[in-house]
Amino acid sequence: MDESLCFAAIVPDYKLLTEAARAALPKEVTHKDAVYNLSRAALIPAAFCEGRHDLLAIATEDKLHQLPDAPDARLEGIFDMARLCGAKAVYVSGAGSTVMAVAEKANAEKFYSKLEKGLELLEGLDGCEAFTLLRLDADNTGATVE
């Protein structure tokens, strides 16, 4: 993983059950939307491996899982705020409700500070009383056995 990036896990104080999130997904998708998502999925590793941070926003766009009428639609305000704070990419982690934001590590302190202030403004909206912000770096080693 590109070590020049940092990650923010934005965790709202409510839970979104995986079953509820999956139930909101359409039973069928159009060919156009499937191709759209596959093209983005193919772009993600290329963007990370080539250090093309300018492609991360495009690579994390989604037409199948992050739907406007899905249970996690209220997270859109978090997406917008994270982008305003300097995130190169923003996406739902798993089925939600955690949102991941990716930024340049060189600007990490400024990015995290802006995120904290932005999240304070979002608290109390849409049934969320508080957020937890986790500051993360990529783990390029992974699990090891000794």
mmCIF file with all atom_site columns, C-alpha atoms in Angstrom:
data_model
loop_
_atom_site.group_PDB
_atom_site.id
_atom_site.type_symbol
_atom_site.label_atom_id
_atom_site.label_alt_id
_atom_site.label_comp_id
_atom_site.label_asym_id
_atom_site.label_entity_id
_atom_site.label_seq_id
_atom_site.pdbx_PDB_ins_code
_atom_site.Cartn_x
_atom_site.Cartn_y
_atom_site.Cartn_z
_atom_site.occupancy
_atom_site.B_iso_or_equiv
_atom_site.pdbx_formal_charge
_atom_site.auth_seq_id
_atom_site.auth_comp_id
_atom_site.auth_asym_id
_atom_site.auth_atom_id
_atom_site.pdbx_PDB_model_num
ATOM 1   C CA . MET A 1 1   ? 0.000   0.000   0.000   1.00 0.00 ? 1   MET A CA 1
ATOM 2   C CA . ASP A 1 2   ? 1.163   3.506   -0.710  1.00 0.00 ? 2   ASP A CA 1
ATOM 3   C CA . GLU A 1 3   ? 2.887   4.737   2.469   1.00 0.00 ? 3   GLU A CA 1
ATOM 4   C CA . SER A 1 4   ? 2.309   8.369   1.491   1.00 0.00 ? 4   SER A CA 1
ATOM 5   C CA . LEU A 1 5   ? -1.373  7.976   2.391   1.00 0.00 ? 5   LEU A CA 1
ATOM 6   C CA . CYS A 1 6   ? -3.211  8.056   5.685   1.00 0.00 ? 6   CYS A CA 1
ATOM 7   C CA . PHE A 1 7   ? -6.679  6.780   6.449   1.00 0.00 ? 7   PHE A CA 1
ATOM 8   C CA . ALA A 1 8   ? -9.499  7.988   8.663   1.00 0.00 ? 8   ALA A CA 1
ATOM 9   C CA . ALA A 1 9   ? -12.188 5.612   9.873   1.00 0.00 ? 9   ALA A CA 1
ATOM 10  C CA . ILE A 1 10  ? -15.242 7.686   10.723  1.00 0.00 ? 10  ILE A CA 1
ATOM 11  C CA . VAL A 1 11  ? -17.513 5.636   12.960  1.00 0.00 ? 11  VAL A CA 1
ATOM 12  C CA . PRO A 1 12  ? -20.996 6.984   13.787  1.00 0.00 ? 12  PRO A CA 1
ATOM 13  C CA . ASP A 1 13  ? -22.521 5.999   17.123  1.00 0.00 ? 13  ASP A CA 1
ATOM 14  C CA . TYR A 1 14  ? -25.324 4.020   15.473  1.00 0.00 ? 14  TYR A CA 1
ATOM 15  C CA . LYS A 1 15  ? -25.064 0.576   13.967  1.00 0.00 ? 15  LYS A CA 1
ATOM 16  C CA . LEU A 1 16  ? -26.218 -0.434  10.523  1.00 0.00 ? 16  LEU A CA 1
ATOM 17  C CA . LEU A 1 17  ? -26.937 -4.128  10.393  1.00 0.00 ? 17  LEU A CA 1
ATOM 18  C CA . THR A 1 18  ? -25.348 -5.931  7.461   1.00 0.00 ? 18  THR A CA 1
ATOM 19  C CA . GLU A 1 19  ? -28.663 -7.662  6.778   1.00 0.00 ? 19  GLU A CA 1
ATOM 20  C CA . ALA A 1 20  ? -30.465 -4.309  6.479   1.00 0.00 ? 20  ALA A CA 1
ATOM 21  C CA . ALA A 1 21  ? -27.795 -2.892  4.199   1.00 0.00 ? 21  ALA A CA 1
ATOM 22  C CA . ARG A 1 22  ? -27.856 -5.949  1.941   1.00 0.00 ? 22  ARG A CA 1
ATOM 23  C CA . ALA A 1 23  ? -31.660 -6.032  1.853   1.00 0.00 ? 23  ALA A CA 1
ATOM 24  C CA . ALA A 1 24  ? -31.645 -2.504  0.426   1.00 0.00 ? 24  ALA A CA 1
ATOM 25  C CA . LEU A 1 25  ? -29.561 -3.545  -2.569  1.00 0.00 ? 25  LEU A CA 1
ATOM 26  C CA . PRO A 1 26  ? -31.424 -4.218  -5.803  1.00 0.00 ? 26  PRO A CA 1
ATOM 27  C CA . LYS A 1 27  ? -31.940 -7.865  -6.787  1.00 0.00 ? 27  LYS A CA 1
ATOM 28  C CA . GLU A 1 28  ? -30.745 -7.069  -10.319 1.00 0.00 ? 28  GLU A CA 1
ATOM 29  C CA . VAL A 1 29  ? -28.418 -4.438  -11.716 1.00 0.00 ? 29  VAL A CA 1
ATOM 30  C CA . THR A 1 30  ? -28.172 -2.987  -15.176 1.00 0.00 ? 30  THR A CA 1
ATOM 31  C CA . HIS A 1 31  ? -25.321 -3.979  -17.434 1.00 0.00 ? 31  HIS A CA 1
ATOM 32  C CA . LYS A 1 32  ? -24.270 -0.326  -17.511 1.00 0.00 ? 32  LYS A CA 1
ATOM 33  C CA . ASP A 1 33  ? -24.023 -0.087  -13.698 1.00 0.00 ? 33  ASP A CA 1
ATOM 34  C CA . ALA A 1 34  ? -22.156 -3.415  -13.473 1.00 0.00 ? 34  ALA A CA 1
ATOM 35  C CA . VAL A 1 35  ? -19.604 -2.246  -16.052 1.00 0.00 ? 35  VAL A CA 1
ATOM 36  C CA . TYR A 1 36  ? -19.292 1.081   -14.225 1.00 0.00 ? 36  TYR A CA 1
ATOM 37  C CA . ASN A 1 37  ? -18.452 -0.659  -10.934 1.00 0.00 ? 37  ASN A CA 1
ATOM 38  C CA . LEU A 1 38  ? -16.115 -3.191  -12.545 1.00 0.00 ? 38  LEU A CA 1
ATOM 39  C CA . SER A 1 39  ? -14.159 -0.400  -14.205 1.00 0.00 ? 39  SER A CA 1
ATOM 40  C CA . ARG A 1 40  ? -13.780 1.322   -10.831 1.00 0.00 ? 40  ARG A CA 1
ATOM 41  C CA . ALA A 1 41  ? -12.774 -1.931  -9.143  1.00 0.00 ? 41  ALA A CA 1
ATOM 42  C CA . ALA A 1 42  ? -10.048 -2.429  -11.747 1.00 0.00 ? 42  ALA A CA 1
ATOM 43  C CA . LEU A 1 43  ? -8.818  1.124   -11.247 1.00 0.00 ? 43  LEU A CA 1
ATOM 44  C CA . ILE A 1 44  ? -8.386  0.880   -7.459  1.00 0.00 ? 44  ILE A CA 1
ATOM 45  C CA . PRO A 1 45  ? -5.238  -1.296  -7.355  1.00 0.00 ? 45  PRO A CA 1
ATOM 46  C CA . ALA A 1 46  ? -3.716  0.619   -10.258 1.00 0.00 ? 46  ALA A CA 1
ATOM 47  C CA . ALA A 1 47  ? -4.310  3.936   -8.494  1.00 0.00 ? 47  ALA A CA 1
ATOM 48  C CA . PHE A 1 48  ? -2.755  2.675   -5.254  1.00 0.00 ? 48  PHE A CA 1
ATOM 49  C CA . CYS A 1 49  ? 0.167   0.820   -6.856  1.00 0.00 ? 49  CYS A CA 1
ATOM 50  C CA . GLU A 1 50  ? 1.079   3.623   -9.238  1.00 0.00 ? 50  GLU A CA 1
ATOM 51  C CA . GLY A 1 51  ? 0.697   6.338   -6.590  1.00 0.00 ? 51  GLY A CA 1
ATOM 52  C CA . ARG A 1 52  ? -2.000  8.002   -8.705  1.00 0.00 ? 52  ARG A CA 1
ATOM 53  C CA . HIS A 1 53  ? -3.860  9.681   -5.878  1.00 0.00 ? 53  HIS A CA 1
ATOM 54  C CA . ASP A 1 54  ? -5.706  11.794  -8.429  1.00 0.00 ? 54  ASP A CA 1
ATOM 55  C CA . LEU A 1 55  ? -7.547  8.619   -9.540  1.00 0.00 ? 55  LEU A CA 1
ATOM 56  C CA . LEU A 1 56  ? -8.688  7.509   -6.074  1.00 0.00 ? 56  LEU A CA 1
ATOM 57  C CA . ALA A 1 57  ? -11.886 9.578   -6.088  1.00 0.00 ? 57  ALA A CA 1
ATOM 58  C CA . ILE A 1 58  ? -12.931 8.067   -9.420  1.00 0.00 ? 58  ILE A CA 1
ATOM 59  C CA . ALA A 1 59  ? -11.835 4.565   -8.382  1.00 0.00 ? 59  ALA A CA 1
ATOM 60  C CA . THR A 1 60  ? -14.055 4.606   -5.290  1.00 0.00 ? 60  THR A CA 1
ATOM 61  C CA . GLU A 1 61  ? -17.224 5.805   -7.026  1.00 0.00 ? 61  GLU A CA 1
ATOM 62  C CA . ASP A 1 62  ? -20.027 3.274   -6.730  1.00 0.00 ? 62  ASP A CA 1
ATOM 63  C CA . LYS A 1 63  ? -23.400 2.656   -8.367  1.00 0.00 ? 63  LYS A CA 1
ATOM 64  C CA . LEU A 1 64  ? -24.264 -0.680  -6.761  1.00 0.00 ? 64  LEU A CA 1
ATOM 65  C CA . HIS A 1 65  ? -23.601 -0.479  -3.022  1.00 0.00 ? 65  HIS A CA 1
ATOM 66  C CA . GLN A 1 66  ? -23.810 3.169   -1.989  1.00 0.00 ? 66  GLN A CA 1
ATOM 67  C CA . LEU A 1 67  ? -27.306 3.963   -3.168  1.00 0.00 ? 67  LEU A CA 1
ATOM 68  C CA . PRO A 1 68  ? -29.170 7.204   -2.420  1.00 0.00 ? 68  PRO A CA 1
ATOM 69  C CA . ASP A 1 69  ? -32.146 5.349   -0.913  1.00 0.00 ? 69  ASP A CA 1
ATOM 70  C CA . ALA A 1 70  ? -30.127 2.745   1.020   1.00 0.00 ? 70  ALA A CA 1
ATOM 71  C CA . PRO A 1 71  ? -30.020 2.723   4.846   1.00 0.00 ? 71  PRO A CA 1
ATOM 72  C CA . ASP A 1 72  ? -26.569 4.328   4.751   1.00 0.00 ? 72  ASP A CA 1
ATOM 73  C CA . ALA A 1 73  ? -27.682 7.265   2.582   1.00 0.00 ? 73  ALA A CA 1
ATOM 74  C CA . ARG A 1 74  ? -27.381 9.577   5.591   1.00 0.00 ? 74  ARG A CA 1
ATOM 75  C CA . LEU A 1 75  ? -23.633 9.069   5.334   1.00 0.00 ? 75  LEU A CA 1
ATOM 76  C CA . GLU A 1 76  ? -23.551 11.324  2.259   1.00 0.00 ? 76  GLU A CA 1
ATOM 77  C CA . GLY A 1 77  ? -22.989 14.348  4.518   1.00 0.00 ? 77  GLY A CA 1
ATOM 78  C CA . ILE A 1 78  ? -19.903 12.629  5.895   1.00 0.00 ? 78  ILE A CA 1
ATOM 79  C CA . PHE A 1 79  ? -18.671 11.954  2.355   1.00 0.00 ? 79  PHE A CA 1
ATOM 80  C CA . ASP A 1 80  ? -19.081 15.603  1.380   1.00 0.00 ? 80  ASP A CA 1
ATOM 81  C CA . MET A 1 81  ? -17.441 16.881  4.560   1.00 0.00 ? 81  MET A CA 1
ATOM 82  C CA . ALA A 1 82  ? -14.466 14.498  4.242   1.00 0.00 ? 82  ALA A CA 1
ATOM 83  C CA . ARG A 1 83  ? -13.875 15.662  0.651   1.00 0.00 ? 83  ARG A CA 1
ATOM 84  C CA . LEU A 1 84  ? -13.969 19.287  1.803   1.00 0.00 ? 84  LEU A CA 1
ATOM 85  C CA . CYS A 1 85  ? -11.344 18.400  4.427   1.00 0.00 ? 85  CYS A CA 1
ATOM 86  C CA . GLY A 1 86  ? -8.990  17.096  1.744   1.00 0.00 ? 86  GLY A CA 1
ATOM 87  C CA . ALA A 1 87  ? -9.860  13.418  1.326   1.00 0.00 ? 87  ALA A CA 1
ATOM 88  C CA . LYS A 1 88  ? -8.646  11.942  -1.955  1.00 0.00 ? 88  LYS A CA 1
ATOM 89  C CA . ALA A 1 89  ? -11.251 9.175   -1.667  1.00 0.00 ? 89  ALA A CA 1
ATOM 90  C CA . VAL A 1 90  ? -14.208 8.382   0.567   1.00 0.00 ? 90  VAL A CA 1
ATOM 91  C CA . TYR A 1 91  ? -16.095 5.091   0.725   1.00 0.00 ? 91  TYR A CA 1
ATOM 92  C CA . VAL A 1 92  ? -18.286 2.982   2.974   1.00 0.00 ? 92  VAL A CA 1
ATOM 93  C CA . SER A 1 93  ? -16.357 0.319   4.841   1.00 0.00 ? 93  SER A CA 1
ATOM 94  C CA . GLY A 1 94  ? -18.046 -3.039  4.327   1.00 0.00 ? 94  GLY A CA 1
ATOM 95  C CA . ALA A 1 95  ? -21.810 -2.772  4.685   1.00 0.00 ? 95  ALA A CA 1
ATOM 96  C CA . GLY A 1 96  ? -21.468 0.449   6.728   1.00 0.00 ? 96  GLY A CA 1
ATOM 97  C CA . SER A 1 97  ? -21.886 2.432   8.850   1.00 0.00 ? 97  SER A CA 1
ATOM 98  C CA . THR A 1 98  ? -18.176 3.211   9.066   1.00 0.00 ? 98  THR A CA 1
ATOM 99  C CA . VAL A 1 99  ? -16.862 5.569   6.405   1.00 0.00 ? 99  VAL A CA 1
ATOM 100 C CA . MET A 1 100 ? -13.225 5.476   5.298   1.00 0.00 ? 100 MET A CA 1
ATOM 101 C CA . ALA A 1 101 ? -11.466 8.591   4.033   1.00 0.00 ? 101 ALA A CA 1
ATOM 102 C CA . VAL A 1 102 ? -8.047  8.549   2.369   1.00 0.00 ? 102 VAL A CA 1
ATOM 103 C CA . ALA A 1 103 ? -5.704  11.557  2.386   1.00 0.00 ? 103 ALA A CA 1
ATOM 104 C CA . GLU A 1 104 ? -2.088  12.491  1.749   1.00 0.00 ? 104 GLU A CA 1
ATOM 105 C CA . LYS A 1 105 ? 0.041   11.663  4.802   1.00 0.00 ? 105 LYS A CA 1
ATOM 106 C CA . ALA A 1 106 ? 2.000   14.897  4.298   1.00 0.00 ? 106 ALA A CA 1
ATOM 107 C CA . ASN A 1 107 ? -1.197  16.776  5.202   1.00 0.00 ? 107 ASN A CA 1
ATOM 108 C CA . ALA A 1 108 ? -2.409  14.299  7.837   1.00 0.00 ? 108 ALA A CA 1
ATOM 109 C CA . GLU A 1 109 ? -2.549  16.601  10.867  1.00 0.00 ? 109 GLU A CA 1
ATOM 110 C CA . LYS A 1 110 ? -4.431  19.300  8.981   1.00 0.00 ? 110 LYS A CA 1
ATOM 111 C CA . PHE A 1 111 ? -6.756  16.677  7.460   1.00 0.00 ? 111 PHE A CA 1
ATOM 112 C CA . TYR A 1 112 ? -7.537  15.021  10.814  1.00 0.00 ? 112 TYR A CA 1
ATOM 113 C CA . SER A 1 113 ? -8.034  18.380  12.528  1.00 0.00 ? 113 SER A CA 1
ATOM 114 C CA . LYS A 1 114 ? -10.488 19.530  9.868   1.00 0.00 ? 114 LYS A CA 1
ATOM 115 C CA . LEU A 1 115 ? -12.303 16.185  10.064  1.00 0.00 ? 115 LEU A CA 1
ATOM 116 C CA . GLU A 1 116 ? -12.701 16.456  13.830  1.00 0.00 ? 116 GLU A CA 1
ATOM 117 C CA . LYS A 1 117 ? -14.195 19.950  13.504  1.00 0.00 ? 117 LYS A CA 1
ATOM 118 C CA . GLY A 1 118 ? -16.433 18.886  10.625  1.00 0.00 ? 118 GLY A CA 1
ATOM 119 C CA . LEU A 1 119 ? -17.721 15.865  12.504  1.00 0.00 ? 119 LEU A CA 1
ATOM 120 C CA . GLU A 1 120 ? -18.599 18.051  15.488  1.00 0.00 ? 120 GLU A CA 1
ATOM 121 C CA . LEU A 1 121 ? -20.851 20.053  13.151  1.00 0.00 ? 121 LEU A CA 1
ATOM 122 C CA . LEU A 1 122 ? -22.550 16.879  11.924  1.00 0.00 ? 122 LEU A CA 1
ATOM 123 C CA . GLU A 1 123 ? -23.233 15.521  15.407  1.00 0.00 ? 123 GLU A CA 1
ATOM 124 C CA . GLY A 1 124 ? -26.924 15.519  16.250  1.00 0.00 ? 124 GLY A CA 1
ATOM 125 C CA . LEU A 1 125 ? -28.019 15.266  12.601  1.00 0.00 ? 125 LEU A CA 1
ATOM 126 C CA . ASP A 1 126 ? -29.842 12.249  11.200  1.00 0.00 ? 126 ASP A CA 1
ATOM 127 C CA . GLY A 1 127 ? -29.926 10.415  14.520  1.00 0.00 ? 127 GLY A CA 1
ATOM 128 C CA . CYS A 1 128 ? -26.181 10.406  15.102  1.00 0.00 ? 128 CYS A CA 1
ATOM 129 C CA . GLU A 1 129 ? -25.108 11.883  18.416  1.00 0.00 ? 129 GLU A CA 1
ATOM 130 C CA . ALA A 1 130 ? -21.372 11.281  18.121  1.00 0.00 ? 130 ALA A CA 1
ATOM 131 C CA . PHE A 1 131 ? -18.598 10.054  15.865  1.00 0.00 ? 131 PHE A CA 1
ATOM 132 C CA . THR A 1 132 ? -15.359 8.280   16.617  1.00 0.00 ? 132 THR A CA 1
ATOM 133 C CA . LEU A 1 133 ? -12.445 9.210   14.380  1.00 0.00 ? 133 LEU A CA 1
ATOM 134 C CA . LEU A 1 134 ? -9.706  6.605   14.076  1.00 0.00 ? 134 LEU A CA 1
ATOM 135 C CA . ARG A 1 135 ? -6.402  7.726   12.576  1.00 0.00 ? 135 ARG A CA 1
ATOM 136 C CA . LEU A 1 136 ? -4.920  4.860   10.572  1.00 0.00 ? 136 LEU A CA 1
ATOM 137 C CA . ASP A 1 137 ? -1.910  4.014   8.443   1.00 0.00 ? 137 ASP A CA 1
ATOM 138 C CA . ALA A 1 138 ? -1.645  1.197   5.935   1.00 0.00 ? 138 ALA A CA 1
ATOM 139 C CA . ASP A 1 139 ? -0.297  -2.088  7.271   1.00 0.00 ? 139 ASP A CA 1
ATOM 140 C CA . ASN A 1 140 ? 1.999   -3.346  4.558   1.00 0.00 ? 140 ASN A CA 1
ATOM 141 C CA . THR A 1 141 ? 3.144   -6.360  6.550   1.00 0.00 ? 141 THR A CA 1
ATOM 142 C CA . GLY A 1 142 ? -0.176  -7.979  7.395   1.00 0.00 ? 142 GLY A CA 1
ATOM 143 C CA . ALA A 1 143 ? -0.464  -11.035 9.602   1.00 0.00 ? 143 ALA A CA 1
ATOM 144 C CA . THR A 1 144 ? 2.691   -12.973 10.322  1.00 0.00 ? 144 THR A CA 1
ATOM 145 C CA . VAL A 1 145 ? 3.362   -16.332 11.911  1.00 0.00 ? 145 VAL A CA 1
ATOM 146 C CA . GLU A 1 146 ? 6.415   -16.704 14.083  1.00 0.00 ? 146 GLU A CA 1
#
